[in-house]
Amino acid sequence: MITLRQLAIGYGATPLFPPLSGQFTAGSLTAVVGVNGAGKSTLLKTFAGLLPPLGGSLSFSGGKPPRRAYLPQQAELDRQFPIAVSDLVAMGCWPQSGMFGGMNKRATSQVNEALANVGMSALARSPVGELSGGQLQRVLFARLLVQQAPLILLDEPFTGIDSATTQILLQAIAQLHRQGRTVIAVLHDMSMVAEHFPQALLLTPQACHWGAAERVLEQVPRYRAERQPDLRAVAP
Ligand SMILES: Nc1ncnc2c1ncn2[C@@H]1O[C@H](COP(=O)(O)OP(=O)(O)OP(=O)(O)O)[C@@H](O)[C@H]1O
């Protein structure tokens, strides 16, 4: 679905990591990992069409970019915007209905279903400004669900989020995967990657590693070190 050919990204003349080539196949579920500043968010912004590549190319099957649902890091969102929870979620219907298309029955039931999926039905009429960080993240996920985009881009969706919300959002991601969406998520928790993500892409300034998550994670020193005690435990 997305083919990278010698893709170079960054903000100045120097790319953040070596040119990247490969493919995100349709329906794949990939975690993007790497240390702080490796370029994970920048890569996602490039996929979202918010930043042009410095070099190489990014192409999509079908010739043009598919509809993309992009969830940026929470810090980049304006919490003070005066809007109710259900209206924020309904904004996810705009790509299909148009901004002034109004909410038909189908869109309304999509919004209600998405809020139920993330356990937020009871707060549908609450102002967004009154939500906790975890509640806000659930609502933003509900907005993402109603977008029904074939390509989903998630930037650190679990950072600073309580464990109950994390479990709900992991289930929502698994559901998107079962529906055949292509999901690319920036993550910091390597155990979570190992458990829930079949594919991984590790970015470092020296080299990028891309493929089956268990093999890619072997390249992460911190993850290898954490697993050493387990390996010793099963050794004869
Ligand atoms: N708008 C910008 N202009 C110039 N440089 C930027 C800009 N945004 C980020 N950078 C720099 O680009 C590099 C990569 O940033 P990016 O946010 O993509 O890293 P990251 O891997 O997502 O890090 P983190 O895990 O801390 O979120 C960093 O050195 C950062 O300082």
GROMACS .gro file of C-alpha atoms and ligand atoms in nm:
model
  267
    1MET     CA    1   0.000   0.000   0.000
    2ILE     CA    2   0.282   0.245   0.088
    3THR     CA    3   0.613   0.205  -0.090
    4LEU     CA    4   0.922   0.394   0.026
    5ARG     CA    5   1.214   0.433  -0.211
    6GLN     CA    6   1.528   0.581  -0.055
    7LEU     CA    7   1.301   0.805   0.152
    8ALA     CA    8   1.495   1.074   0.340
    9ILE     CA    9   1.317   1.291   0.595
   10GLY     CA   10   1.401   1.573   0.834
   11TYR     CA   11   1.393   1.947   0.869
   12GLY     CA   12   1.732   2.071   0.747
   13ALA     CA   13   1.968   1.946   0.484
   14THR     CA   14   2.069   1.639   0.687
   15PRO     CA   15   1.820   1.349   0.699
   16LEU     CA   16   1.737   1.211   1.044
   17PHE     CA   17   1.823   0.851   0.948
   18PRO     CA   18   1.967   0.672   0.642
   19PRO     CA   19   1.743   0.657   0.333
   20LEU     CA   20   1.462   0.412   0.392
   21SER     CA   21   1.323   0.166   0.136
   22GLY     CA   22   1.047  -0.088   0.187
   23GLN     CA   23   0.675  -0.141   0.191
   24PHE     CA   24   0.387  -0.121   0.435
   25THR     CA   25   0.152  -0.379   0.288
   26ALA     CA   26  -0.223  -0.319   0.297
   27GLY     CA   27  -0.366  -0.433   0.628
   28SER     CA   28  -0.031  -0.445   0.807
   29LEU     CA   29   0.008  -0.340   1.172
   30THR     CA   30   0.348  -0.180   1.236
   31ALA     CA   31   0.510  -0.018   1.539
   32VAL     CA   32   0.770   0.254   1.475
   33VAL     CA   33   1.033   0.257   1.751
   34GLY     CA   34   1.358   0.438   1.829
   35VAL     CA   35   1.512   0.666   2.089
   36ASN     CA   36   1.392   1.022   2.152
   37GLY     CA   37   1.468   1.240   1.853
   38ALA     CA   38   1.515   0.945   1.614
   39GLY     CA   39   1.255   1.089   1.376
   40LYS     CA   40   0.948   0.876   1.451
   41SER     CA   41   0.700   1.165   1.468
   42THR     CA   42   0.862   1.327   1.166
   43LEU     CA   43   0.812   1.005   0.968
   44LEU     CA   44   0.446   0.992   1.068
   45LYS     CA   45   0.397   1.358   0.972
   46THR     CA   46   0.553   1.280   0.635
   47PHE     CA   47   0.309   0.991   0.587
   48ALA     CA   48   0.023   1.220   0.693
   49GLY     CA   49   0.121   1.463   0.416
   50LEU     CA   50   0.218   1.738   0.661
   51LEU     CA   51   0.588   1.742   0.568
   52PRO     CA   52   0.755   1.691   0.230
   53PRO     CA   53   1.035   1.432   0.209
   54LEU     CA   54   1.390   1.566   0.178
   55GLY     CA   55   1.465   1.304  -0.086
   56GLY     CA   56   1.353   0.976  -0.236
   57SER     CA   57   0.988   0.896  -0.274
   58LEU     CA   58   0.676   0.781  -0.101
   59SER     CA   59   0.411   0.625  -0.322
   60PHE     CA   60   0.070   0.477  -0.259
   61SER     CA   61  -0.102   0.193  -0.439
   62GLY     CA   62  -0.376   0.340  -0.652
   63GLY     CA   63  -0.153   0.635  -0.738
   64LYS     CA   64  -0.280   0.887  -0.486
   65PRO     CA   65  -0.267   0.894  -0.105
   66PRO     CA   66  -0.559   0.710   0.059
   67ARG     CA   67  -0.772   0.882   0.323
   68ARG     CA   68  -0.555   0.901   0.632
   69ALA     CA   69  -0.659   0.925   0.997
   70TYR     CA   70  -0.375   1.083   1.195
   71LEU     CA   71  -0.360   1.102   1.575
   72PRO     CA   72  -0.080   1.340   1.679
   73GLN     CA   73   0.085   1.342   2.019
   74GLN     CA   74  -0.150   1.482   2.283
   75ALA     CA   75   0.074   1.779   2.356
   76GLU     CA   76  -0.004   1.910   2.008
   77LEU     CA   77  -0.379   1.930   2.070
   78ASP     CA   78  -0.573   2.231   2.193
   79ARG     CA   79  -0.773   2.117   2.495
   80GLN     CA   80  -0.946   2.453   2.541
   81PHE     CA   81  -1.143   2.447   2.215
   82PRO     CA   82  -1.507   2.481   2.333
   83ILE     CA   83  -1.676   2.172   2.193
   84ALA     CA   84  -1.875   1.878   2.330
   85VAL     CA   85  -1.737   1.524   2.316
   86SER     CA   86  -1.991   1.395   2.059
   87ASP     CA   87  -1.936   1.701   1.834
   88LEU     CA   88  -1.560   1.642   1.840
   89VAL     CA   89  -1.615   1.278   1.739
   90ALA     CA   90  -1.863   1.386   1.469
   91MET     CA   91  -1.587   1.594   1.309
   92GLY     CA   92  -1.442   1.257   1.202
   93CYS     CA   93  -1.742   1.220   0.966
   94TRP     CA   94  -1.655   1.538   0.773
   95PRO     CA   95  -1.438   1.368   0.509
   96GLN     CA   96  -1.746   1.168   0.408
   97SER     CA   97  -2.034   1.408   0.482
   98GLY     CA   98  -1.860   1.744   0.419
   99MET     CA   99  -1.828   2.014   0.683
  100PHE     CA  100  -2.181   2.146   0.625
  101GLY     CA  101  -2.335   1.813   0.527
  102GLY     CA  102  -2.505   1.779   0.864
  103MET     CA  103  -2.536   1.463   1.069
  104ASN     CA  104  -2.761   1.206   0.912
  105LYS     CA  105  -2.890   0.903   1.103
  106ARG     CA  106  -2.601   0.686   0.987
  107ALA     CA  107  -2.336   0.935   1.098
  108THR     CA  108  -2.508   0.980   1.435
  109SER     CA  109  -2.514   0.606   1.495
  110GLN     CA  110  -2.146   0.580   1.389
  111VAL     CA  111  -2.057   0.846   1.649
  112ASN     CA  112  -2.260   0.669   1.919
  113GLU     CA  113  -2.108   0.333   1.834
  114ALA     CA  114  -1.753   0.472   1.838
  115LEU     CA  115  -1.812   0.636   2.178
  116ALA     CA  116  -1.950   0.308   2.313
  117ASN     CA  117  -1.646   0.121   2.177
  118VAL     CA  118  -1.413   0.337   2.385
  119GLY     CA  119  -1.640   0.344   2.692
  120MET     CA  120  -1.726   0.714   2.663
  121SER     CA  121  -2.104   0.712   2.596
  122ALA     CA  122  -2.185   0.858   2.939
  123LEU     CA  123  -1.975   1.170   2.871
  124ALA     CA  124  -2.104   1.235   2.517
  125ARG     CA  125  -2.241   1.583   2.606
  126SER     CA  126  -1.950   1.689   2.828
  127PRO     CA  127  -1.720   1.970   2.716
  128VAL     CA  128  -1.386   1.838   2.593
  129GLY     CA  129  -1.205   2.079   2.827
  130GLU     CA  130  -1.337   1.887   3.129
  131LEU     CA  131  -1.194   1.549   3.027
  132SER     CA  132  -0.894   1.379   3.185
  133GLY     CA  133  -0.599   1.294   2.960
  134GLY     CA  134  -0.710   0.931   2.929
  135GLN     CA  135  -1.071   1.026   2.857
  136LEU     CA  136  -0.959   1.273   2.590
  137GLN     CA  137  -0.746   1.007   2.425
  138ARG     CA  138  -1.046   0.771   2.414
  139VAL     CA  139  -1.255   1.044   2.251
  140LEU     CA  140  -0.984   1.115   1.994
  141PHE     CA  141  -0.974   0.744   1.917
  142ALA     CA  142  -1.353   0.746   1.870
  143ARG     CA  143  -1.310   1.030   1.619
  144LEU     CA  144  -1.046   0.822   1.443
  145LEU     CA  145  -1.283   0.522   1.427
  146VAL     CA  146  -1.563   0.718   1.257
  147GLN     CA  147  -1.321   0.845   0.992
  148GLN     CA  148  -1.315   0.490   0.847
  149ALA     CA  149  -0.980   0.567   0.684
  150PRO     CA  150  -0.782   0.283   0.526
  151LEU     CA  151  -0.456   0.426   0.667
  152ILE     CA  152  -0.428   0.499   1.041
  153LEU     CA  153  -0.131   0.690   1.185
  154LEU     CA  154  -0.093   0.698   1.564
  155ASP     CA  155   0.180   0.900   1.736
  156GLU     CA  156   0.250   0.767   2.086
  157PRO     CA  157  -0.117   0.689   2.157
  158PHE     CA  158  -0.044   0.542   2.504
  159THR     CA  159   0.194   0.797   2.651
  160GLY     CA  160   0.064   0.923   2.986
  161ILE     CA  161  -0.249   0.709   2.957
  162ASP     CA  162  -0.397   0.491   3.236
  163SER     CA  163  -0.390   0.114   3.197
  164ALA     CA  164  -0.769   0.073   3.154
  165THR     CA  165  -0.764   0.320   2.864
  166THR     CA  166  -0.456   0.152   2.719
  167GLN     CA  167  -0.637  -0.184   2.713
  168ILE     CA  168  -0.943  -0.032   2.545
  169LEU     CA  169  -0.731   0.142   2.282
  170LEU     CA  170  -0.529  -0.175   2.216
  171GLN     CA  171  -0.858  -0.354   2.151
  172ALA     CA  172  -0.963  -0.075   1.914
  173ILE     CA  173  -0.633  -0.109   1.726
  174ALA     CA  174  -0.676  -0.487   1.703
  175GLN     CA  175  -1.025  -0.429   1.563
  176LEU     CA  176  -0.892  -0.185   1.300
  177HIS     CA  177  -0.632  -0.448   1.207
  178ARG     CA  178  -0.900  -0.718   1.173
  179GLN     CA  179  -1.096  -0.481   0.947
  180GLY     CA  180  -0.797  -0.472   0.712
  181ARG     CA  181  -0.683  -0.115   0.783
  182THR     CA  182  -0.313  -0.035   0.759
  183VAL     CA  183  -0.203   0.086   1.102
  184ILE     CA  184   0.132   0.254   1.179
  185ALA     CA  185   0.191   0.353   1.543
  186VAL     CA  186   0.485   0.521   1.717
  187LEU     CA  187   0.547   0.340   2.046
  188HIS     CA  188   0.798   0.343   2.331
  189ASP     CA  189   0.693   0.030   2.521
  190MET     CA  190   0.888  -0.258   2.361
  191SER     CA  191   0.697  -0.530   2.550
  192MET     CA  192   0.374  -0.388   2.411
  193VAL     CA  193   0.523  -0.395   2.061
  194ALA     CA  194   0.629  -0.758   2.108
  195GLU     CA  195   0.286  -0.858   2.231
  196HIS     CA  196   0.055  -0.666   1.998
  197PHE     CA  197   0.241  -0.562   1.682
  198PRO     CA  198   0.342  -0.816   1.414
  199GLN     CA  199   0.572  -0.570   1.231
  200ALA     CA  200   0.820  -0.311   1.357
  201LEU     CA  201   1.038  -0.039   1.211
  202LEU     CA  202   1.337   0.070   1.422
  203LEU     CA  203   1.489   0.408   1.335
  204THR     CA  204   1.845   0.495   1.437
  205PRO     CA  205   2.086   0.752   1.289
  206GLN     CA  206   2.311   0.467   1.171
  207ALA     CA  207   2.061   0.219   1.027
  208CYS     CA  208   1.695   0.128   1.010
  209HIS     CA  209   1.561  -0.221   1.080
  210TRP     CA  210   1.225  -0.323   0.942
  211GLY     CA  211   1.038  -0.653   0.948
  212ALA     CA  212   0.889  -0.903   1.192
  213ALA     CA  213   0.869  -0.736   1.533
  214GLU     CA  214   1.050  -1.009   1.726
  215ARG     CA  215   1.352  -0.984   1.494
  216VAL     CA  216   1.357  -0.604   1.487
  217LEU     CA  217   1.331  -0.582   1.866
  218GLU     CA  218   1.647  -0.791   1.898
  219GLN     CA  219   1.826  -0.482   1.764
  220VAL     CA  220   1.704  -0.269   2.058
  221PRO     CA  221   1.971  -0.293   2.333
  222ARG     CA  222   1.729  -0.200   2.614
  223TYR     CA  223   1.481  -0.469   2.508
  224ARG     CA  224   1.757  -0.730   2.474
  225ALA     CA  225   1.887  -0.643   2.822
  226GLU     CA  226   1.537  -0.664   2.975
  227ARG     CA  227   1.489  -1.010   2.830
  228GLN     CA  228   1.822  -1.150   2.951
  229PRO     CA  229   1.686  -1.272   3.289
  230ASP     CA  230   1.409  -1.465   3.106
  231LEU     CA  231   1.665  -1.627   2.879
  232ARG     CA  232   1.879  -1.726   3.177
  233ALA     CA  233   1.570  -1.871   3.349
  234VAL     CA  234   1.499  -2.111   3.062
  235ALA     CA  235   1.864  -2.200   2.997
  236PRO     CA  236   1.956  -2.558   3.096
  237LIG     N1  237   0.955   2.159   1.347
  237LIG     C1  238   1.083   2.121   1.362
  237LIG     N2  239   1.183   2.194   1.311
  237LIG     C2  240   1.312   2.154   1.323
  237LIG     N3  241   1.351   2.040   1.387
  237LIG     C3  242   1.254   1.965   1.440
  237LIG     C4  243   1.115   2.001   1.431
  237LIG     N4  244   1.043   1.905   1.493
  237LIG     C5  245   1.132   1.814   1.540
  237LIG     N5  246   1.257   1.850   1.508
  237LIG     C6  247   1.380   1.775   1.539
  237LIG     O1  248   1.382   1.658   1.456
  237LIG     C7  249   1.433   1.547   1.530
  237LIG     C8  250   1.334   1.434   1.526
  237LIG     O2  251   1.216   1.475   1.596
  237LIG     P1  252   1.092   1.376   1.614
  237LIG     O3  253   0.989   1.449   1.692
  237LIG     O4  254   1.053   1.321   1.482
  237LIG     O5  255   1.158   1.259   1.701
  237LIG     P2  256   1.087   1.135   1.774
  237LIG     O6  257   1.163   1.014   1.736
  237LIG     O7  258   0.942   1.135   1.746
  237LIG     O8  259   1.117   1.171   1.926
  237LIG     P3  260   1.030   1.147   2.060
  237LIG     O9  261   1.039   1.000   2.091
  237LIG    O10  262   1.101   1.229   2.163
  237LIG    O11  263   0.889   1.194   2.036
  237LIG     C9  264   1.464   1.598   1.671
  237LIG    O12  265   1.600   1.626   1.679
  237LIG    C10  266   1.382   1.724   1.682
  237LIG    O13  267   1.445   1.818   1.767
   0.00000   0.00000   0.00000
